[in-house]
């Protein structure tokens, strides 16, 4: 079956530091890949997505590239802010209308 | 963009009572909604897939008689936690797709505390 593995947190950074959260996946076929962000006490918000190999999703300074050869979708941001403190979830969808499979989540704490 | 509204955002109930959580798609129709449960500092666990006009599909290990799901219209799904117990205390999140396309849109969740 499908699975998503992402690095465990918490990840603690200083403001303006570079952030990378690793995500790898196992899936049959050609899944769509997503990063969701969850702020304290809230639901999940879509951060970015990629639907095919070599696609790059980007939003709010975050980027992730769909790498089929390494089955990865690592999230990066060049300069984090305190407001980026949240839990980040990598996820995949096997097909349109199919349920999402989530990674375990990575808590990020950015200190001023 | 597509908005999913979940209500209530938090609820405290006594053990043995039932609690209903609503999930609405505000500006789109959703034939399928998903209900997740999240324990503190953990990932989301899919509980069930709610299908408009038919029975929900429950994941293995989820008690369908305890977690009643009703998807009576294209914009509303409800999750009722029946005879709640303290171990049911958790964060429940619903999600839906617009016209069956990615991505999933999530509600803001409901924090249930059973005393």
mmCIF file of C-alpha atoms in Angstrom:
data_model
loop_
_atom_site.group_PDB
_atom_site.id
_atom_site.type_symbol
_atom_site.label_atom_id
_atom_site.label_comp_id
_atom_site.label_asym_id
_atom_site.label_seq_id
_atom_site.Cartn_x
_atom_site.Cartn_y
_atom_site.Cartn_z
ATOM 1 C CA UNK A 1 0.000 0.000 0.000
ATOM 2 C CA UNK A 2 0.882 3.656 -0.045
ATOM 3 C CA UNK A 3 3.025 5.153 2.672
ATOM 4 C CA UNK A 4 4.758 8.420 3.471
ATOM 5 C CA UNK A 5 7.813 8.847 5.665
ATOM 6 C CA UNK A 6 8.990 12.215 6.842
ATOM 7 C CA UNK A 7 11.694 13.288 9.212
ATOM 8 C CA UNK A 8 10.807 13.400 12.844
ATOM 9 C CA UNK A 9 10.834 16.638 14.714
ATOM 10 C CA UNK A 10 10.903 18.814 16.424
ATOM 11 C CA UNK A 11 13.058 20.972 14.245
ATOM 12 C CA UNK A 12 14.201 24.114 16.000
ATOM 13 C CA UNK A 13 15.623 26.965 13.962
ATOM 14 C CA UNK A 14 16.525 30.582 14.318
ATOM 15 C CA UNK A 15 14.768 33.199 12.238
ATOM 16 C CA UNK A 16 16.141 33.539 8.684
ATOM 17 C CA UNK A 17 17.644 30.050 8.787
ATOM 18 C CA UNK A 18 17.221 27.553 5.964
ATOM 19 C CA UNK A 19 14.597 24.859 6.481
ATOM 20 C CA UNK A 20 14.490 21.404 4.925
ATOM 21 C CA UNK A 21 11.997 18.712 5.829
ATOM 22 C CA UNK A 22 12.611 15.395 4.142
ATOM 23 C CA UNK A 23 9.744 13.343 2.772
ATOM 24 C CA UNK A 24 9.857 10.064 0.896
ATOM 25 C CA UNK A 25 6.998 7.952 -0.296
ATOM 26 C CA UNK A 26 5.999 4.514 -1.475
ATOM 27 C CA UNK A 27 3.148 4.232 -3.925
ATOM 28 C CA UNK A 28 1.972 2.371 -6.952
ATOM 29 C CA UNK A 29 1.431 4.330 -10.101
ATOM 30 C CA UNK A 30 1.818 8.085 -10.197
ATOM 31 C CA UNK A 31 0.569 9.739 -7.034
ATOM 32 C CA UNK A 32 -0.021 13.412 -6.426
ATOM 33 C CA UNK A 33 2.069 14.848 -3.596
ATOM 34 C CA UNK A 34 1.195 17.511 -1.080
ATOM 35 C CA UNK A 35 2.510 19.473 1.842
ATOM 36 C CA UNK A 36 -0.007 20.599 4.425
ATOM 37 C CA UNK A 37 0.648 22.905 7.368
ATOM 38 C CA UNK A 38 -1.159 22.844 10.704
ATOM 39 C CA UNK A 39 -0.993 25.805 13.058
ATOM 40 C CA UNK A 40 -1.727 25.230 16.751
ATOM 41 C CA UNK A 41 -5.348 24.328 17.410
ATOM 42 C CA UNK A 42 -6.324 24.473 13.769
ATOM 43 C CA UNK A 43 -7.041 22.130 10.895
ATOM 44 C CA UNK A 44 -4.756 21.579 7.953
ATOM 45 C CA UNK A 45 -4.066 24.064 5.209
ATOM 46 C CA UNK A 46 -2.691 23.111 1.840
ATOM 47 C CA UNK A 47 0.761 24.612 1.465
ATOM 48 C CA UNK A 48 1.722 23.311 -1.978
ATOM 49 C CA UNK A 49 1.295 20.374 -4.300
ATOM 50 C CA UNK A 50 2.785 18.623 -7.313
ATOM 51 C CA UNK A 51 0.964 16.222 -9.555
ATOM 52 C CA UNK A 52 3.667 14.739 -11.757
ATOM 53 C CA UNK A 53 7.360 14.007 -11.838
ATOM 54 C CA UNK A 54 9.689 17.033 -11.855
ATOM 55 C CA UNK A 55 6.849 19.390 -10.958
ATOM 56 C CA UNK A 56 7.807 22.023 -8.421
ATOM 57 C CA UNK A 57 5.190 23.249 -6.010
ATOM 58 C CA UNK A 58 5.746 26.601 -4.347
ATOM 59 C CA UNK A 59 3.894 28.915 -1.994
ATOM 60 C CA UNK A 60 4.792 31.506 0.640
ATOM 61 C CA UNK A 61 8.497 30.966 0.028
ATOM 62 C CA UNK A 62 8.233 27.196 0.437
ATOM 63 C CA UNK A 63 9.193 24.859 -2.390
ATOM 64 C CA UNK A 64 9.135 21.129 -3.035
ATOM 65 C CA UNK A 65 10.037 19.178 -6.158
ATOM 66 C CA UNK A 66 8.451 15.856 -7.117
ATOM 67 C CA UNK A 67 11.396 13.501 -7.608
ATOM 68 C CA UNK A 68 10.214 10.209 -8.972
ATOM 69 C CA UNK A 69 13.689 8.718 -9.219
ATOM 70 C CA UNK A 70 14.246 9.131 -5.496
ATOM 71 C CA UNK A 71 10.522 8.964 -4.548
ATOM 72 C CA UNK A 72 10.955 12.168 -2.593
ATOM 73 C CA UNK A 73 9.184 15.472 -2.077
ATOM 74 C CA UNK A 74 11.388 17.441 0.304
ATOM 75 C CA UNK A 75 10.104 20.772 1.588
ATOM 76 C CA UNK A 76 12.460 23.763 1.661
ATOM 77 C CA UNK A 77 12.368 27.391 2.636
ATOM 78 C CA UNK A 78 15.321 29.700 2.343
ATOM 79 C CA UNK A 79 14.597 32.032 5.246
ATOM 80 C CA UNK A 80 12.101 31.058 7.903
ATOM 81 C CA UNK A 81 10.104 33.381 10.113
ATOM 82 C CA UNK A 82 8.650 32.904 13.569
ATOM 83 C CA UNK A 83 5.231 32.690 11.935
ATOM 84 C CA UNK A 84 6.351 29.518 10.128
ATOM 85 C CA UNK A 85 6.270 27.642 13.425
ATOM 86 C CA UNK A 86 3.778 24.842 12.836
ATOM 87 C CA UNK A 87 3.479 21.164 12.079
ATOM 88 C CA UNK A 88 4.100 20.182 8.468
ATOM 89 C CA UNK A 89 2.591 17.073 6.900
ATOM 90 C CA UNK A 90 3.675 15.420 3.705
ATOM 91 C CA UNK A 91 0.904 13.471 1.972
ATOM 92 C CA UNK A 92 0.094 11.609 -1.189
ATOM 93 C CA UNK A 93 -3.033 10.800 -3.110
ATOM 94 C CA UNK A 94 -3.100 7.746 -5.297
ATOM 95 C CA UNK A 95 -5.763 9.052 -7.636
ATOM 96 C CA UNK A 96 -8.276 11.865 -7.875
ATOM 97 C CA UNK A 97 -11.011 11.175 -5.386
ATOM 98 C CA UNK A 98 -8.826 8.838 -3.398
ATOM 99 C CA UNK A 99 -8.021 9.325 0.245
ATOM 100 C CA UNK A 100 -4.838 10.985 1.396
ATOM 101 C CA UNK A 101 -2.039 9.108 3.079
ATOM 102 C CA UNK A 102 -0.157 11.282 5.562
ATOM 103 C CA UNK A 103 3.327 11.198 6.943
ATOM 104 C CA UNK A 104 3.797 11.476 10.680
ATOM 105 C CA UNK A 105 4.211 15.244 10.664
ATOM 106 C CA UNK A 106 7.213 17.386 11.531
ATOM 107 C CA UNK A 107 6.962 20.063 14.158
ATOM 108 C CA UNK A 108 8.970 23.181 13.338
ATOM 109 C CA UNK A 109 9.763 25.834 15.900
ATOM 110 C CA UNK A 110 11.345 29.065 14.748
ATOM 111 C CA UNK A 111 12.877 31.212 17.445
ATOM 112 C CA UNK A 112 13.409 34.947 17.099
ATOM 113 C CA UNK B 1 -10.990 29.058 -2.719
ATOM 114 C CA UNK B 2 -12.901 26.079 -1.424
ATOM 115 C CA UNK B 3 -13.882 26.379 2.228
ATOM 116 C CA UNK B 4 -14.798 23.620 4.643
ATOM 117 C CA UNK B 5 -16.513 24.709 7.833
ATOM 118 C CA UNK B 6 -16.514 22.483 10.882
ATOM 119 C CA UNK B 7 -18.650 23.027 13.960
ATOM 120 C CA UNK B 8 -18.236 23.163 16.862
ATOM 121 C CA UNK B 9 -14.579 24.046 17.178
ATOM 122 C CA UNK B 10 -14.482 22.608 20.665
ATOM 123 C CA UNK B 11 -16.851 20.718 22.899
ATOM 124 C CA UNK B 12 -16.770 19.311 26.413
ATOM 125 C CA UNK B 13 -19.215 16.578 27.284
ATOM 126 C CA UNK B 14 -19.841 14.131 30.057
ATOM 127 C CA UNK B 15 -19.071 10.465 29.741
ATOM 128 C CA UNK B 16 -22.002 8.534 28.307
ATOM 129 C CA UNK B 17 -23.446 11.371 26.266
ATOM 130 C CA UNK B 18 -23.349 11.757 22.495
ATOM 131 C CA UNK B 19 -21.781 14.565 20.530
ATOM 132 C CA UNK B 20 -22.458 15.595 16.943
ATOM 133 C CA UNK B 21 -19.861 17.319 14.791
ATOM 134 C CA UNK B 22 -20.844 19.000 11.531
ATOM 135 C CA UNK B 23 -18.742 19.424 8.429
ATOM 136 C CA UNK B 24 -19.950 21.692 5.649
ATOM 137 C CA UNK B 25 -18.537 22.555 2.270
ATOM 138 C CA UNK B 26 -19.448 26.215 1.919
ATOM 139 C CA UNK B 27 -18.855 26.991 -1.727
ATOM 140 C CA UNK B 28 -18.679 23.644 -3.444
ATOM 141 C CA UNK B 29 -20.404 20.297 -3.517
ATOM 142 C CA UNK B 30 -18.670 17.306 -2.044
ATOM 143 C CA UNK B 31 -19.890 13.813 -2.835
ATOM 144 C CA UNK B 32 -17.175 12.479 -0.577
ATOM 145 C CA UNK B 33 -15.947 13.759 2.750
ATOM 146 C CA UNK B 34 -13.338 12.248 5.026
ATOM 147 C CA UNK B 35 -13.186 12.135 8.793
ATOM 148 C CA UNK B 36 -9.837 12.049 10.566
ATOM 149 C CA UNK B 37 -8.795 11.764 14.166
ATOM 150 C CA UNK B 38 -5.623 13.245 15.528
ATOM 151 C CA UNK B 39 -4.049 12.461 18.865
ATOM 152 C CA UNK B 40 -1.738 15.021 20.476
ATOM 153 C CA UNK B 41 1.486 15.447 18.560
ATOM 154 C CA UNK B 42 0.594 12.692 16.141
ATOM 155 C CA UNK B 43 -0.454 12.428 12.539
ATOM 156 C CA UNK B 44 -3.965 12.191 11.192
ATOM 157 C CA UNK B 45 -5.673 8.844 11.245
ATOM 158 C CA UNK B 46 -8.402 8.325 8.673
ATOM 159 C CA UNK B 47 -11.529 7.076 10.404
ATOM 160 C CA UNK B 48 -13.993 6.849 7.578
ATOM 161 C CA UNK B 49 -15.006 8.009 4.145
ATOM 162 C CA UNK B 50 -18.408 9.624 4.038
ATOM 163 C CA UNK B 51 -20.367 9.178 0.822
ATOM 164 C CA UNK B 52 -23.375 11.323 0.012
ATOM 165 C CA UNK B 53 -26.541 9.273 -0.023
ATOM 166 C CA UNK B 54 -24.940 6.013 1.016
ATOM 167 C CA UNK B 55 -23.238 4.341 3.942
ATOM 168 C CA UNK B 56 -19.869 5.477 5.115
ATOM 169 C CA UNK B 57 -16.818 3.312 4.597
ATOM 170 C CA UNK B 58 -14.950 2.798 7.846
ATOM 171 C CA UNK B 59 -11.265 2.072 8.242
ATOM 172 C CA UNK B 60 -10.184 -1.067 9.968
ATOM 173 C CA UNK B 61 -10.461 -0.820 13.720
ATOM 174 C CA UNK B 62 -12.961 2.046 13.745
ATOM 175 C CA UNK B 63 -16.267 1.182 15.403
ATOM 176 C CA UNK B 64 -19.055 2.179 13.059
ATOM 177 C CA UNK B 65 -21.688 1.943 15.790
ATOM 178 C CA UNK B 66 -19.738 4.324 17.952
ATOM 179 C CA UNK B 67 -18.810 6.841 15.281
ATOM 180 C CA UNK B 68 -21.974 7.399 13.297
ATOM 181 C CA UNK B 69 -21.559 9.216 10.018
ATOM 182 C CA UNK B 70 -24.348 10.746 8.006
ATOM 183 C CA UNK B 71 -23.843 12.465 4.660
ATOM 184 C CA UNK B 72 -27.345 13.590 3.846
ATOM 185 C CA UNK B 73 -26.523 16.266 1.303
ATOM 186 C CA UNK B 74 -23.729 17.336 -1.014
ATOM 187 C CA UNK B 75 -22.613 19.985 1.444
ATOM 188 C CA UNK B 76 -23.026 18.398 4.857
ATOM 189 C CA UNK B 77 -21.599 15.415 6.665
ATOM 190 C CA UNK B 78 -21.982 14.764 10.378
ATOM 191 C CA UNK B 79 -20.002 12.624 12.775
ATOM 192 C CA UNK B 80 -21.744 11.576 15.973
ATOM 193 C CA UNK B 81 -19.653 10.143 18.768
ATOM 194 C CA UNK B 82 -22.110 7.993 20.675
ATOM 195 C CA UNK B 83 -21.811 7.165 24.359
ATOM 196 C CA UNK B 84 -18.590 9.086 24.565
ATOM 197 C CA UNK B 85 -15.854 8.037 26.948
ATOM 198 C CA UNK B 86 -12.690 9.849 28.026
ATOM 199 C CA UNK B 87 -10.615 7.805 25.576
ATOM 200 C CA UNK B 88 -12.651 9.380 22.752
ATOM 201 C CA UNK B 89 -11.178 12.743 23.641
ATOM 202 C CA UNK B 90 -9.283 13.850 20.590
ATOM 203 C CA UNK B 91 -9.093 16.330 17.733
ATOM 204 C CA UNK B 92 -11.468 15.413 14.913
ATOM 205 C CA UNK B 93 -10.950 16.892 11.465
ATOM 206 C CA UNK B 94 -13.086 16.610 8.363
ATOM 207 C CA UNK B 95 -12.071 17.187 4.788
ATOM 208 C CA UNK B 96 -13.646 17.299 1.364
ATOM 209 C CA UNK B 97 -12.783 17.586 -2.300
ATOM 210 C CA UNK B 98 -14.302 19.916 -4.810
ATOM 211 C CA UNK B 99 -15.692 17.848 -7.711
ATOM 212 C CA UNK B 100 -13.516 14.889 -6.776
ATOM 213 C CA UNK B 101 -10.321 16.720 -7.620
ATOM 214 C CA UNK B 102 -7.244 17.234 -5.495
ATOM 215 C CA UNK B 103 -6.439 18.776 -3.146
ATOM 216 C CA UNK B 104 -8.423 17.961 -0.076
ATOM 217 C CA UNK B 105 -9.716 20.951 1.843
ATOM 218 C CA UNK B 106 -9.813 20.662 5.600
ATOM 219 C CA UNK B 107 -12.028 22.040 8.295
ATOM 220 C CA UNK B 108 -10.449 23.675 11.325
ATOM 221 C CA UNK B 109 -11.132 20.666 13.487
ATOM 222 C CA UNK B 110 -13.140 19.958 16.606
ATOM 223 C CA UNK B 111 -11.483 19.356 19.924
ATOM 224 C CA UNK B 112 -13.582 16.931 21.922
ATOM 225 C CA UNK B 113 -13.004 16.522 25.641
ATOM 226 C CA UNK B 114 -14.982 13.869 27.461
ATOM 227 C CA UNK B 115 -15.007 14.214 31.234
#
